[in-house]
Amino acid sequence: IPVDPFDLVIFGGTGDLARRKILPGLYRRYYDGQMPEEARIIGAARSEMDADGFRDFVRGALDEFVTKRHDKKMVDAFLAKLDYVAVDAKGTGGWDALAKTMRDGVVKAYYFSVGPALFGDIADRLHEHGITDDDARIVVEKPFGHNLETARALNATLAAHFDETQIYRIDHYLGKETVQNLMAVRFGNMLFEPLWNAQYVDHIQITVSETVGVGGRGEYYDKSGAMRDMVQNHLMQLLCLTAMEPPSRYDPDAVRDEKLKVIRALETTGHDDIVRGQYKSREESYLEDVDNPGSITESFIAMKVRIANWRWNGTPFYLRTGKRMKERVSEIVVRFKEPPHSIFEEDTGQSANELTIRLQPNEGMDLTVTIKEPGPGGMRLIDVPLDMTFAEALGEEAADVPDAYERLIMDVIRGNQTLFMRGDEVEAAWAWTDPIIEDWTRREDRPYPYEPGSTGPEEAMILMHRDRRRWRELR
Ligand code: BG6
């Protein structure tokens, strides 16, 4: 279904995110017929160039990042929708021209694909030049602050000119197909929700492991580390959607209210329940990648988190994420408790049910169930997977879902904030993260080294073994 006609301005339109994600994503939505003919995309950045120059830039981006659906005619038609205005965020240059370009009677959306230091300036300029209306939307990217204080300041800056209903804070993990499917599975079936609590769930694991290192983004990353770069936002969002109470409706505030309650119920994680790591071998090291030989920033983190509420009291959540690990995988594993009593004498192989929700790769779900091993050998039990890989269950085409960014941008145009973070959510997440990071700073805590291409430091395994549990293996 096509969205309403819009003018989408991308500040930082010639930047890396625009080139890799935003513009290719918009093209794919156009190709799939979701973008109305009247839609326009306006690049805005400091560089002096004309619309044709911007089109050349975008053509290059599409050639590089669009593999499926690349069609010359469609690309030309898409490029015809583009325009460009050079603007100076700190000065007055270009803003009158931008104001003239914007049309009345269409949805106006402004994507701030720039560093947070410019958010305030751009918001001020838009306001001064009267280019926004009550229905205009702004889209902002992480990092949304560096801690609670800076996040509050950013929220205040945006709130000076925009209502919360106009602000779309992107966490691209919320745009991933399986993340939404998590809600569908939990609240669209009778099967899971009655068991989704401390009485039946032993523990939950959330893993986001990456094979890439931090090369190229060293300067940003070294100031952030895995905690700020991944845990405070992406893993936190996955945790919230897994742990939250059923919202009364699938509606932006109903969903976000429930997520906020989870964050507020998080206990501060003690030092003993956290393992930090930094990849290091003779050939490749984090320290060289960030060009900071004394850095004690973590590129890996594993932690045990507790949610202090009725539903989850006694069921820990284990989170882990890292760069330069063995495998690229994002998944949530819900490990159920073992049956309270075994009636079988030869109780081999029987273990607890495990529901795995795979975000990437091979998006889908997998539930292990215990059955009798077929054959005359008596009552021997084995675990078998009930595997639902979307591509297999629904066909490759149905599983060829939009990338997170394209889905989220279309939601902005539709005015649906469900998959965007509300200001209070972001602040609550920082309020939980800050004391943990402050504690490391106080202790001058040093991360454990781990081999690139491994599953992280040994200590992360011990964190689990201590509780007589195991991480799901990275293959
Ligand atoms: C970004 C982080 O937000 O998410 C990166 O800044 C990380 O460090 C990326 O690599 C992971 O996203 P995805 O979609 O590739 O899992």
XYZ file of C-alpha atoms and ligand atoms in Angstrom:
491
model
C 0.000 0.000 0.000
C 1.593 3.297 -1.042
C 2.142 5.892 1.652
C 0.937 9.484 1.374
C 2.902 11.917 -0.814
C 5.867 13.341 1.054
C 8.887 15.615 0.984
C 11.691 13.878 2.832
C 14.757 15.981 3.544
C 17.897 14.065 4.486
C 20.354 16.242 6.366
C 23.687 14.565 5.918
C 22.308 13.303 2.593
C 25.801 12.633 1.264
C 26.973 10.820 4.388
C 27.700 7.176 4.968
C 24.358 6.159 6.479
C 22.473 7.846 3.645
C 24.648 6.080 1.088
C 24.516 2.633 2.637
C 21.075 2.415 4.153
C 18.669 5.304 3.724
C 18.859 5.905 -0.041
C 19.082 2.243 -1.113
C 16.179 1.541 1.257
C 14.076 4.287 -0.263
C 14.824 2.978 -3.736
C 13.640 -0.500 -2.752
C 10.398 0.916 -1.392
C 9.971 2.771 -4.676
C 10.663 -0.369 -6.658
C 8.056 -2.251 -4.651
C 5.463 0.410 -5.391
C 5.200 1.773 -1.907
C 6.298 5.267 -2.755
C 3.731 7.468 -4.497
C 4.747 9.230 -7.693
C 4.480 12.608 -5.935
C 7.090 11.673 -3.330
C 10.307 13.665 -3.257
C 13.612 13.145 -1.513
C 15.790 16.157 -0.935
C 19.422 15.743 -0.005
C 20.743 18.518 2.217
C 24.354 18.808 3.247
C 27.192 21.267 3.374
C 28.784 20.320 0.049
C 27.990 22.615 -2.821
C 26.474 20.513 -5.578
C 23.398 20.606 -7.762
C 20.584 18.105 -8.038
C 22.399 16.283 -10.842
C 25.499 15.941 -8.715
C 23.388 14.428 -5.939
C 21.717 12.073 -8.409
C 25.135 10.854 -9.545
C 26.073 10.250 -5.924
C 22.865 8.316 -5.316
C 23.289 6.289 -8.500
C 26.688 5.223 -7.198
C 25.158 4.281 -3.856
C 22.442 2.185 -5.524
C 24.979 0.459 -7.776
C 26.971 -0.461 -4.734
C 24.286 -1.374 -2.217
C 21.243 -2.543 -4.156
C 21.698 -6.059 -5.434
C 18.243 -7.519 -5.887
C 15.747 -5.333 -7.726
C 18.415 -3.284 -9.467
C 16.766 -2.141 -12.683
C 18.076 0.685 -14.799
C 14.687 2.133 -15.741
C 13.510 2.070 -12.139
C 16.730 3.652 -10.955
C 16.289 6.507 -13.444
C 12.691 7.029 -12.365
C 13.756 7.039 -8.732
C 16.567 9.510 -9.364
C 14.050 11.869 -10.950
C 12.459 12.211 -7.506
C 15.624 13.591 -5.985
C 16.646 17.135 -5.362
C 19.490 18.735 -3.464
C 19.989 21.895 -1.454
C 23.314 22.936 0.094
C 22.691 24.174 3.625
C 24.868 25.412 6.419
C 23.517 24.067 9.694
C 25.401 26.641 11.730
C 24.687 29.631 9.474
C 21.957 31.036 7.278
C 23.154 29.703 3.908
C 20.701 27.611 1.930
C 17.720 27.708 4.262
C 15.633 30.081 2.166
C 16.234 27.838 -0.815
C 15.170 24.814 1.198
C 12.050 26.637 2.388
C 11.151 27.406 -1.217
C 11.630 23.799 -2.251
C 9.246 22.394 0.351
C 5.687 21.866 -0.825
C 2.487 22.434 1.094
C -0.057 19.705 1.484
C 2.375 16.792 1.664
C 3.939 15.035 4.648
C 7.160 16.779 5.623
C 9.856 14.634 7.163
C 13.373 15.667 8.154
C 15.943 12.974 8.654
C 18.805 14.205 10.876
C 21.489 11.877 9.558
C 24.183 14.011 11.180
C 26.038 14.000 14.496
C 23.950 14.943 17.533
C 25.982 18.137 17.932
C 24.002 19.557 14.984
C 20.506 18.477 16.076
C 19.845 21.731 17.912
C 21.097 23.950 15.083
C 19.043 22.191 12.457
C 15.917 22.226 14.625
C 16.395 25.969 15.212
C 16.891 26.713 11.499
C 13.826 24.710 10.497
C 11.810 26.626 13.024
C 13.206 30.066 12.097
C 12.465 29.487 8.437
C 8.987 28.255 9.131
C 9.612 25.031 7.205
C 7.862 22.832 9.726
C 4.238 22.458 10.626
C 2.526 20.598 13.459
C 2.471 17.480 11.352
C 6.138 17.588 10.285
C 8.308 14.715 11.515
C 11.938 14.583 12.453
C 13.999 11.428 12.484
C 17.073 11.143 14.669
C 19.681 8.432 14.933
C 21.734 6.948 17.680
C 23.912 7.709 19.523
C 21.125 9.461 21.350
C 23.354 10.976 24.004
C 26.421 9.593 25.713
C 24.809 9.298 29.140
C 21.655 10.413 30.930
C 22.690 14.023 31.145
C 23.469 14.435 27.439
C 20.359 12.463 26.444
C 18.218 14.781 28.555
C 19.856 17.795 26.966
C 19.180 16.389 23.482
C 15.567 15.679 24.338
C 15.200 19.225 25.629
C 16.785 20.638 22.471
C 14.352 18.793 20.240
C 11.404 19.513 22.514
C 12.038 23.245 22.094
C 10.503 23.075 18.624
C 8.889 19.672 18.273
C 6.260 17.746 20.126
C 7.123 14.180 21.195
C 4.605 12.905 18.621
C 6.781 14.443 15.898
C 10.080 12.921 17.021
C 11.134 9.533 15.607
C 14.198 8.157 17.412
C 15.521 5.266 15.374
C 16.796 2.058 16.867
C 17.128 0.028 13.708
C 16.794 -3.235 15.653
C 13.116 -2.417 16.095
C 12.747 -2.393 12.313
C 14.002 -5.954 11.948
C 11.315 -8.347 10.832
C 11.787 -10.893 13.585
C 11.672 -8.276 16.310
C 8.142 -7.464 15.310
C 7.460 -11.114 14.924
C 8.432 -11.553 18.536
C 5.368 -9.528 19.470
C 3.217 -11.475 17.031
C 4.392 -14.774 18.506
C 3.966 -13.700 22.094
C 0.604 -12.003 21.767
C -0.916 -13.755 18.777
C -0.746 -17.282 20.185
C -2.171 -18.910 23.249
C 0.728 -21.309 23.392
C 3.515 -19.152 24.750
C 2.180 -16.383 26.946
C 0.878 -18.576 29.808
C 4.378 -20.041 30.158
C 6.208 -16.767 29.665
C 7.198 -16.117 33.268
C 9.525 -17.109 36.072
C 7.473 -20.155 36.958
C 8.200 -21.857 33.638
C 11.175 -20.039 32.158
C 14.574 -20.920 33.560
C 16.423 -18.069 31.892
C 16.637 -16.019 28.722
C 19.714 -15.345 26.587
C 20.055 -12.470 24.177
C 23.066 -12.627 21.886
C 24.154 -10.156 19.236
C 27.562 -11.257 18.032
C 29.347 -9.768 15.078
C 32.301 -10.961 13.061
C 33.414 -7.463 12.075
C 35.850 -5.447 14.159
C 35.694 -1.742 14.839
C 38.006 -0.763 12.001
C 36.989 2.501 10.364
C 34.842 3.690 13.264
C 37.539 3.490 15.896
C 37.296 7.041 17.104
C 33.565 6.874 17.812
C 33.656 3.322 19.111
C 36.495 3.761 21.556
C 34.502 6.450 23.361
C 31.430 4.231 23.468
C 32.316 0.568 23.841
C 29.864 -2.288 23.554
C 27.805 -1.044 26.475
C 26.915 2.276 24.895
C 27.039 1.114 21.289
C 24.876 -2.004 21.622
C 23.561 -2.783 25.098
C 22.000 0.557 26.005
C 19.928 0.508 22.822
C 19.665 -2.641 20.682
C 19.943 -5.302 23.387
C 17.823 -3.214 25.722
C 15.060 -3.054 23.111
C 15.177 -6.804 22.579
C 15.072 -7.328 26.324
C 12.060 -5.028 26.653
C 10.048 -6.722 23.932
C 10.835 -10.131 25.383
C 10.051 -9.195 28.969
C 7.227 -6.677 28.746
C 3.632 -7.257 29.819
C 1.072 -7.553 27.035
C 0.097 -4.038 25.965
C -3.640 -3.516 25.703
C -3.349 -2.548 22.043
C -0.676 -2.560 19.357
C -0.421 1.177 19.591
C 2.683 3.355 19.992
C 2.153 4.533 23.535
C 0.639 1.308 24.812
C 3.716 -0.612 23.612
C 6.208 1.981 24.757
C 4.613 2.301 28.195
C 5.169 -1.422 28.732
C 8.776 -1.276 27.533
C 9.461 1.631 29.848
C 8.168 -0.359 32.820
C 10.674 -3.110 32.060
C 13.595 -0.686 31.953
C 12.488 0.887 35.200
C 12.294 -2.545 36.832
C 15.876 -3.486 35.908
C 18.126 -4.009 38.884
C 21.542 -2.429 38.691
C 23.889 -5.179 37.605
C 26.736 -5.733 40.045
C 30.351 -5.863 38.990
C 30.536 -9.641 39.440
C 27.740 -10.196 36.969
C 29.494 -8.458 34.091
C 32.354 -9.629 31.898
C 34.025 -7.161 29.582
C 36.350 -8.217 26.802
C 38.634 -6.736 24.191
C 39.779 -8.679 21.129
C 43.466 -9.241 20.857
C 45.853 -11.525 19.011
C 49.280 -11.097 17.576
C 47.866 -10.265 14.147
C 44.882 -8.199 15.082
C 43.992 -6.140 18.075
C 41.313 -3.738 19.178
C 43.996 -1.383 20.448
C 45.463 -1.042 16.971
C 42.053 -0.761 15.344
C 41.163 2.227 17.510
C 44.715 3.520 17.519
C 44.759 3.915 21.279
C 47.337 1.632 22.944
C 46.079 2.346 26.472
C 42.357 1.890 25.790
C 40.303 -0.018 28.348
C 37.085 0.208 26.332
C 35.235 -3.093 25.844
C 34.496 -4.634 22.438
C 32.620 -7.492 24.135
C 30.266 -7.651 27.036
C 28.368 -10.440 28.749
C 26.119 -9.754 31.662
C 23.450 -11.173 33.884
C 20.480 -8.896 34.297
C 17.571 -9.176 36.689
C 14.139 -7.694 36.320
C 12.559 -6.961 39.654
C 8.890 -7.634 39.044
C 6.372 -10.425 39.602
C 6.714 -11.962 36.202
C 10.486 -12.314 36.159
C 11.624 -12.592 39.751
C 14.141 -15.470 39.771
C 14.570 -15.704 35.989
C 17.790 -14.032 34.886
C 18.369 -12.537 31.458
C 21.875 -13.046 30.092
C 23.021 -10.557 27.492
C 26.115 -10.791 25.346
C 27.416 -8.859 22.400
C 30.800 -8.429 20.824
C 32.851 -7.526 17.795
C 35.222 -9.910 16.021
C 33.464 -12.982 17.254
C 33.093 -16.381 15.719
C 29.767 -15.879 14.047
C 27.352 -13.143 13.089
C 24.189 -13.979 14.911
C 21.402 -12.125 16.683
C 19.050 -14.309 18.638
C 16.897 -14.574 21.701
C 16.779 -17.921 23.465
C 14.020 -18.676 25.934
C 15.036 -21.712 27.954
C 12.141 -23.324 29.771
C 12.472 -25.265 32.992
C 12.830 -29.000 33.028
C 9.746 -31.063 33.793
C 9.440 -31.341 37.583
C 9.569 -35.147 37.610
C 10.642 -37.730 35.100
C 8.463 -40.799 34.657
C 11.002 -42.482 32.388
C 13.574 -44.838 33.728
C 16.026 -44.390 30.947
C 16.015 -40.655 31.041
C 18.655 -40.012 28.434
C 18.768 -36.859 26.477
C 15.717 -35.308 28.013
C 16.267 -31.664 28.578
C 14.313 -28.476 28.700
C 12.431 -26.934 25.820
C 14.182 -24.073 24.153
C 12.580 -21.451 21.965
C 15.034 -19.575 19.775
C 14.015 -16.458 17.939
C 16.585 -15.730 15.232
C 16.865 -12.155 14.052
C 19.730 -12.872 11.694
C 20.815 -14.770 9.758
C 18.117 -17.267 8.638
C 15.353 -15.291 10.274
C 12.920 -17.565 11.980
C 12.145 -19.533 15.084
C 13.104 -22.863 16.409
C 11.590 -24.811 19.290
C 13.231 -27.893 20.695
C 10.865 -30.546 21.955
C 11.579 -33.867 23.564
C 10.185 -36.947 21.856
C 10.705 -40.656 21.898
C 13.543 -41.830 19.746
C 11.877 -43.841 16.992
C 12.627 -47.560 16.961
C 12.381 -50.617 19.155
C 15.047 -49.505 21.619
C 12.653 -48.788 24.447
C 11.624 -45.427 25.820
C 14.627 -43.363 24.915
C 14.130 -39.641 24.689
C 15.711 -37.272 22.244
C 15.399 -33.553 21.546
C 14.322 -32.519 18.071
C 13.913 -29.051 16.643
C 10.614 -27.758 15.323
C 12.276 -25.419 12.923
C 10.509 -22.570 11.239
C 12.936 -20.760 9.021
C 10.802 -18.122 7.347
C 12.393 -18.627 3.948
C 11.500 -22.323 4.077
C 8.070 -21.987 5.654
C 6.829 -19.078 3.561
C 8.940 -19.254 0.435
C 11.960 -17.146 -0.443
C 9.807 -14.336 -1.771
C 7.717 -13.873 1.358
C 10.860 -14.011 3.427
C 12.478 -11.315 1.300
C 11.402 -8.660 3.767
C 12.332 -4.983 3.775
C 15.479 -4.009 5.551
C 14.995 -2.366 8.949
C 15.671 1.137 7.675
C 13.227 1.052 4.801
C 10.446 -0.209 7.013
C 11.122 2.453 9.629
C 11.250 5.304 7.121
C 7.885 4.247 5.724
C 6.535 4.201 9.291
C 7.703 7.800 9.688
C 5.733 8.820 6.612
C 2.714 6.901 7.860
C 3.049 8.615 11.243
C 3.368 5.389 13.204
C 5.719 5.697 16.193
C 5.329 2.172 17.582
C 8.791 1.056 16.484
C 10.579 4.212 17.611
C 11.972 5.011 21.022
C 10.203 7.548 23.154
C 12.282 10.166 24.973
C 11.549 8.770 28.433
C 12.563 5.258 27.321
C 15.948 6.466 26.144
C 16.494 8.371 29.362
C 15.504 5.382 31.495
C 17.930 3.189 29.561
C 20.744 5.631 30.259
C 19.735 5.877 33.909
C 20.339 2.132 34.168
C 23.541 2.150 32.084
C 25.310 5.116 33.679
C 26.050 3.701 37.156
C 27.482 0.535 35.602
C 29.876 2.509 33.427
C 30.732 4.860 36.298
C 31.622 1.847 38.404
C 34.108 0.637 35.744
C 35.640 4.066 35.539
C 36.038 4.213 39.305
C 37.713 0.818 39.370
C 39.709 1.467 36.186
C 38.273 -1.873 35.145
C 40.274 -3.646 32.461
C 38.569 -5.855 29.891
C 39.712 -9.482 29.470
C 41.462 -10.219 26.183
C 39.795 -12.627 23.763
C 40.924 -14.186 20.538
C 39.418 -12.605 17.407
C 37.021 -15.087 15.815
C 36.224 -16.720 19.154
C 33.176 -16.739 21.426
C 34.634 -14.091 23.716
C 36.676 -14.388 26.885
C 36.582 -17.557 28.958
C 35.165 -15.522 31.850
C 31.904 -15.115 29.916
C 31.512 -18.900 29.983
C 32.286 -18.950 33.677
C 29.580 -16.350 34.290
C 27.118 -18.956 33.033
C 28.763 -22.038 34.545
C 28.551 -20.417 37.952
C 24.777 -20.610 37.565
C 24.972 -24.135 36.087
C 23.937 -22.826 32.719
C 25.523 -22.602 29.296
C 25.465 -20.107 26.470
C 23.894 -21.447 23.342
C 26.781 -22.374 21.142
C 27.893 -20.086 18.365
C 28.444 -22.273 15.356
C 24.967 -0.245 15.126
C 26.254 -0.233 15.911
O 23.994 0.488 15.790
O 24.540 -1.575 14.945
C 27.312 -1.051 15.180
O 26.713 1.106 16.069
C 26.797 -2.426 14.879
O 28.496 -1.109 15.955
C 25.427 -2.391 14.204
O 27.714 -3.064 14.035
C 24.831 -3.774 14.088
O 23.698 -3.747 13.276
P 23.237 -5.002 12.424
O 21.934 -4.591 11.832
O 24.305 -5.224 11.402
O 23.127 -6.145 13.374
